[in-house]
XYZ file of C-alpha atoms in Angstrom:
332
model
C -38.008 155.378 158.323
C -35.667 156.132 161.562
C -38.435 154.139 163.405
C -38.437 151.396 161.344
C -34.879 150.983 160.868
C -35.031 150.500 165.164
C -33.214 153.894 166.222
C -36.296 154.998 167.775
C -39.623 153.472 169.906
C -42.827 154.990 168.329
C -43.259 156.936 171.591
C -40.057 158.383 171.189
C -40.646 158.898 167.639
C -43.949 161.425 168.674
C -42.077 163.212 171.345
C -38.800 163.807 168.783
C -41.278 165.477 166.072
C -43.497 167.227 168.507
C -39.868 168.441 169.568
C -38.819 169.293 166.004
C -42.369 170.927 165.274
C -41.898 173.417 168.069
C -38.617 174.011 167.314
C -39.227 174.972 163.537
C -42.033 177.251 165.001
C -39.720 179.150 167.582
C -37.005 179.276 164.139
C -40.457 180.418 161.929
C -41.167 183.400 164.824
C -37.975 184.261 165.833
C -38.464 183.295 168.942
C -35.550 180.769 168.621
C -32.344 181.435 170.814
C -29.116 181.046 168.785
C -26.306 180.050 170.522
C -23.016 181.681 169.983
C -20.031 179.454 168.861
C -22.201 176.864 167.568
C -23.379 175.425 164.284
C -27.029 175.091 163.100
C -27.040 171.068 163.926
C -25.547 171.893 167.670
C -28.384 174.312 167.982
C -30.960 172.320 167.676
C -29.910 168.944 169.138
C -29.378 171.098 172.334
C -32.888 172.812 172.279
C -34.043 169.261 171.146
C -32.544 167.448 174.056
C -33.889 170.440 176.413
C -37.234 170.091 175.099
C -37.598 166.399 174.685
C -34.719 164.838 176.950
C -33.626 161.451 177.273
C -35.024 160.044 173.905
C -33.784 163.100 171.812
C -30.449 162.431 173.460
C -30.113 158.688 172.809
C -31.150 159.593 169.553
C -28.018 161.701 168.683
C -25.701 159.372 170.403
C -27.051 156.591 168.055
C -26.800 159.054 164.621
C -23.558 160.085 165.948
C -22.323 156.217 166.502
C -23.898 155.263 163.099
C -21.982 158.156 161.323
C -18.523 156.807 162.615
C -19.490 153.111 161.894
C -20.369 155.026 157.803
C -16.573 156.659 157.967
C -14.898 153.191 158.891
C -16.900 151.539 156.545
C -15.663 154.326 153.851
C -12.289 153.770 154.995
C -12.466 150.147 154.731
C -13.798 150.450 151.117
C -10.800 153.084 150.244
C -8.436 150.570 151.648
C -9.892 147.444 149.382
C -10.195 149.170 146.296
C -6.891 150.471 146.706
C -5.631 147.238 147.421
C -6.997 145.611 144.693
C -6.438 147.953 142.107
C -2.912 147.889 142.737
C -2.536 144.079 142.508
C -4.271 144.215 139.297
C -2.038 146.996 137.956
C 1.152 144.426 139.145
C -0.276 141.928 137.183
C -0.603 143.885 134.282
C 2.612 145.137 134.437
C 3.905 141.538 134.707
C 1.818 140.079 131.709
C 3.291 142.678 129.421
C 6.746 142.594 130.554
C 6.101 138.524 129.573
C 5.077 139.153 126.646
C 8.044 141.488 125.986
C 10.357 138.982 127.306
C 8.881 136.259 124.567
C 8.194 138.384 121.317
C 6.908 137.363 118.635
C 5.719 134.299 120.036
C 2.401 133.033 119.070
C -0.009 130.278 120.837
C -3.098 128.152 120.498
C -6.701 129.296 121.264
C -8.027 127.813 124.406
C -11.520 127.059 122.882
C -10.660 126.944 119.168
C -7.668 124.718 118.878
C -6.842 124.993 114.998
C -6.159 128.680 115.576
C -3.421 130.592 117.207
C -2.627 133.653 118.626
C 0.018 136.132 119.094
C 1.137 135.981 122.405
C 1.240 139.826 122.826
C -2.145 140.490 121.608
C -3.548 137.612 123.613
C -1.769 139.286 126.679
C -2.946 142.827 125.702
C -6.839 141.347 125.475
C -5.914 140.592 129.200
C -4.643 143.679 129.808
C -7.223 146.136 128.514
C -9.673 143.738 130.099
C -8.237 144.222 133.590
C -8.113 147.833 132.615
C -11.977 147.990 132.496
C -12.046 146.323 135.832
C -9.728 148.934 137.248
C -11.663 151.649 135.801
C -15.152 150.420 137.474
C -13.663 149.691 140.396
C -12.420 153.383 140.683
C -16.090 154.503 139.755
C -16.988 152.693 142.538
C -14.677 153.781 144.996
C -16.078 157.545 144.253
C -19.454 156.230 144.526
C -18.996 154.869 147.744
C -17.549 158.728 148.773
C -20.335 160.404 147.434
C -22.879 158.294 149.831
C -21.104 158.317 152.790
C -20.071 162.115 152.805
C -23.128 162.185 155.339
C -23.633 165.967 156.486
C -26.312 167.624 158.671
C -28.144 170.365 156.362
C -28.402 173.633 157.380
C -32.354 173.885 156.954
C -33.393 171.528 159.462
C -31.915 167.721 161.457
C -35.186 166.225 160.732
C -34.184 166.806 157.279
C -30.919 165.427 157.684
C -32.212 162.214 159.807
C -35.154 161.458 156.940
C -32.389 161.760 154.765
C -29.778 159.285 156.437
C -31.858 157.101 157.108
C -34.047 156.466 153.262
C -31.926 157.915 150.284
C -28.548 157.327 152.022
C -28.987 153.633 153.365
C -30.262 152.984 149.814
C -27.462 154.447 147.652
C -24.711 153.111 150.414
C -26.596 149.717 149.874
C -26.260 149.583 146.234
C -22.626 150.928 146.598
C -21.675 147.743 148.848
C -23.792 145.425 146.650
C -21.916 147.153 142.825
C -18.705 146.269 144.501
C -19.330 143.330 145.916
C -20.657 141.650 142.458
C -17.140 143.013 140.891
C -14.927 141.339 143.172
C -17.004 137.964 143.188
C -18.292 138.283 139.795
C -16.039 140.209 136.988
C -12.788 139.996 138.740
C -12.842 136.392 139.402
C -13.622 135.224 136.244
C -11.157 137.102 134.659
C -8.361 136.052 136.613
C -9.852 132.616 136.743
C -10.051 132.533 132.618
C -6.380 133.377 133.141
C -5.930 130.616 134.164
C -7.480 128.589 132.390
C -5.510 129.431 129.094
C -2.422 129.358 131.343
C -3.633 125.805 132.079
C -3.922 125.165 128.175
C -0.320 126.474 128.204
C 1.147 123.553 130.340
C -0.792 120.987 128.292
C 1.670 121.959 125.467
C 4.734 121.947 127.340
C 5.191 125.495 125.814
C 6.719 127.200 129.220
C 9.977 126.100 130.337
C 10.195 124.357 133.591
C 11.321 126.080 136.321
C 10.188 126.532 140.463
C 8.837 129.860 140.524
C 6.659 128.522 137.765
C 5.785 125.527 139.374
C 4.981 126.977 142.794
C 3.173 129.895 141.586
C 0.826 127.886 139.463
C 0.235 125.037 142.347
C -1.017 127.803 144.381
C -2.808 129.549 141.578
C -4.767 126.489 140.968
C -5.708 125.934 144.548
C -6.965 129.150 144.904
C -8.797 129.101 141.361
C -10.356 125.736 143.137
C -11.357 127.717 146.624
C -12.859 130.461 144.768
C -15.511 127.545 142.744
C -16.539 126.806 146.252
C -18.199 130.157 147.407
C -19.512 131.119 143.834
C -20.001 129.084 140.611
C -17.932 131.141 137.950
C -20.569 132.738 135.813
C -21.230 136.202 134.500
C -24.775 135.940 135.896
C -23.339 135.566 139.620
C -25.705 138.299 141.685
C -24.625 139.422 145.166
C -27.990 139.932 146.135
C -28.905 136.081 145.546
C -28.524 135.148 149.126
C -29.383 135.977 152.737
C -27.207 138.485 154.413
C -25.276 136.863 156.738
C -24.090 134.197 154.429
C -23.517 136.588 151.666
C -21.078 138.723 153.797
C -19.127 135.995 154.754
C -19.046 135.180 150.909
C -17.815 138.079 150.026
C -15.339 138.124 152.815
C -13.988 134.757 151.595
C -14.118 135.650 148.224
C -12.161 138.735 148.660
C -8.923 137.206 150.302
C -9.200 134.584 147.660
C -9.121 136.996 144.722
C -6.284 139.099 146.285
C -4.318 135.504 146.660
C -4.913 134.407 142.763
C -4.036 137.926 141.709
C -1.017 137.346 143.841
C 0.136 134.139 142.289
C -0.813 135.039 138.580
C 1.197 138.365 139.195
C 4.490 135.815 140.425
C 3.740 133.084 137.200
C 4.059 135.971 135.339
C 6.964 136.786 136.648
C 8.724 133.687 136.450
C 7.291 132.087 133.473
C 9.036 131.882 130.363
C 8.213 130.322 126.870
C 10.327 127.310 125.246
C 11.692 128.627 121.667
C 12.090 125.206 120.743
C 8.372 124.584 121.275
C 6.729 127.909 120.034
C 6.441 129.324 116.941
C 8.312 132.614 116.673
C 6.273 133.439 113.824
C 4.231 131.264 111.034
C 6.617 129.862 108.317
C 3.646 127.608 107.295
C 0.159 128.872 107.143
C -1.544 132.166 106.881
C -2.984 135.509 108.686
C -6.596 135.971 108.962
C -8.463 138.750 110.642
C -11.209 137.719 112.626
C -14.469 139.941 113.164
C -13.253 140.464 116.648
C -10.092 142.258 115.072
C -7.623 139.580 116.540
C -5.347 137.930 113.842
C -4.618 134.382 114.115
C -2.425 131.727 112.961
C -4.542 128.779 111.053
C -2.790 125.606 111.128
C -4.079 124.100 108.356
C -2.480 124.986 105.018
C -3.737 127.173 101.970
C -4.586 126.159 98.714
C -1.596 127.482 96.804
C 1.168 126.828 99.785
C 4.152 126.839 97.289
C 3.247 130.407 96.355
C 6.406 131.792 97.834
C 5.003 135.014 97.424
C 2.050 134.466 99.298
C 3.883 132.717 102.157
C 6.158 136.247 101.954
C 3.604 137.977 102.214
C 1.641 136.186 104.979
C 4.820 136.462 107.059
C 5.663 140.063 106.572
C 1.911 140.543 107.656
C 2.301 138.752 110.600
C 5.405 140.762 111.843
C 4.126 143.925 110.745
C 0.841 142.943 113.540
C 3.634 141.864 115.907
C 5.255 145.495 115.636
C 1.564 146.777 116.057
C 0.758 145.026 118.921
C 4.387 145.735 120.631
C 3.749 149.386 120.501
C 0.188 148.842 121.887
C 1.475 147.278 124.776
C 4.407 150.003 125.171
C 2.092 152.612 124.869
């Protein structure tokens, strides 16, 4: 594996393990001379390098480069996770405090236009939804310190150097490949579904005009737009799906983009604010029906016995009594 992964020539390969082999024998016999003050890897790159020269110590200088290149790559993942978990917990906070702001409130369905929604539960779907994203996104933060904690075992460095170089390249590969698929996959289409029903929103004129609105949403939509043209918008997106050059440079793009659209959903949040004049605080006409997906919603067209003023009582107090439900959801 070191071979073929080009730390090594083949001739340099023999002369390393004829190295090793003699080394393990001296360790096997006792014959081995420990050096004070120094660990068990130390030892035996030294006698390795004294045995073998030049190859064994190009050797170590390239395990030692490729174990600082594994740390700044660790660091680098630390620093985007971090990053984008804490935009996503902005946003959140945002999209509840708008819902807060316009209680009660309740608008349409993007895809099923006869129904409508609460406003906070829509917002809380969005919520716990980025909360799942958060929560893999931390799983794979801590799997991407679990590979790269690279170590030299105590037993022997041939063990260490098999080890770095098969199980460790593939578990740091699938690390890279599990987070890259979240950022361009999950992550975007949530935030990009955002907008969509933010989108749906406008159509109605149900947000009241204002700049930090308008701005926000300009440059939500452009980057909505740049995002569509390094990966289609699909659940079935795979990072893997392309060569390697192009699919790094894909995810680089990819990632500034979704940092940018969580940016400027987390300031339309902020500034956005719904029209009383042009949303229902609650429905007056209509009823409360609980779909199988546990999300009540308003149906516009009327029931049967509409002049029961009983049943419209009751409908209502139903509704508010979900409103109070979903309020302490998003509180809690």
């Amino acid at each position: 594996m070191i071979h073929e992964l080009g730390f090594i020539s083949c001739c340099n390969r023999d002369d390393i393990l004829s190295g090793l082999e003699s080394i393990e024998d001296d360790i096997a016999k006792g014959r081995f001379e420990w050096r004070e003050n120094k660990d068990v890897r130390s030892n035996i790159v030294e006698a390795l390098v004294q045995r073998v020269g030049e190859p064994a110590r190009k050797l170590d200088a390239t395990i030692s480069q490729y174990v600082q290149k594994l740390t700044i790559l660790r660091l680098w993942f630390h620093d985007s996770v971090d990053t984008i978990v804490n935009q996503i917990e902005q946003l959140q906070v945002e999209l509840v405090l708008l819902a807060l702001r316009n209680w009660g409130f309740v608008v349409p369905l993007l895809f099923r236009r006869t129904d409508w929604i609460l406003l906070g539960e829509f917002i809380f779907s969005k919520v716990e939804l980025l909360e799942k994203d958060v929560s893999r996104l931390r799983s794979c933060k801590n799997e991407i310190d679990s590979t790269l904690l690279v170590t030299f075992p105590l037993c022997s460095a041939d063990g260490y150097l098999d080890r770095l170089s098969n199980d460790g390249s593939h578990l740091l590969q699938n690390a890279v490949v599990n987070f890259g698929n979240m950022v361009i996959g999950d992550i975007a289409i949530d935030i990009s579904s955002l907008k969509q029903e933010i989108s749906y929103w406008i159509s109605f004129r149900f947000l009241a005009p204002n700049d930090g609105v308008r701005e926000s949403f300009s440059f939500l939509e452009k980057n909505v737009s740049d995002l569509s043209m390094f990966t289609t918008i699909q659940r079935d997106f795979s990072f893997t799906c392309y060569g390697l050059q192009d699919t790094c440079q894909r995810f680089f793009a990819v990632y500034i983009i979704v940092q940018q659209i969580l940016k400027a959903a987390t300031d339309f949040a902020k500034h956005a604010s719904f029209d009383n004049k042009k949303v229902q605080s609650f429905p007056s006409i209509g009823y409360i029906k609980t779909g199988s997906s546990d999300i009540h919603t308003v149906k516009l067209n009327l029931p049967k016995q509409v002049s029961d003023k009983d049943q419209i009582a009751k409908a209502t107090q139903d509704f508010r009594s979900r409103s109070d439900e979903v309020m302490k959801s998003l509180l809690d």
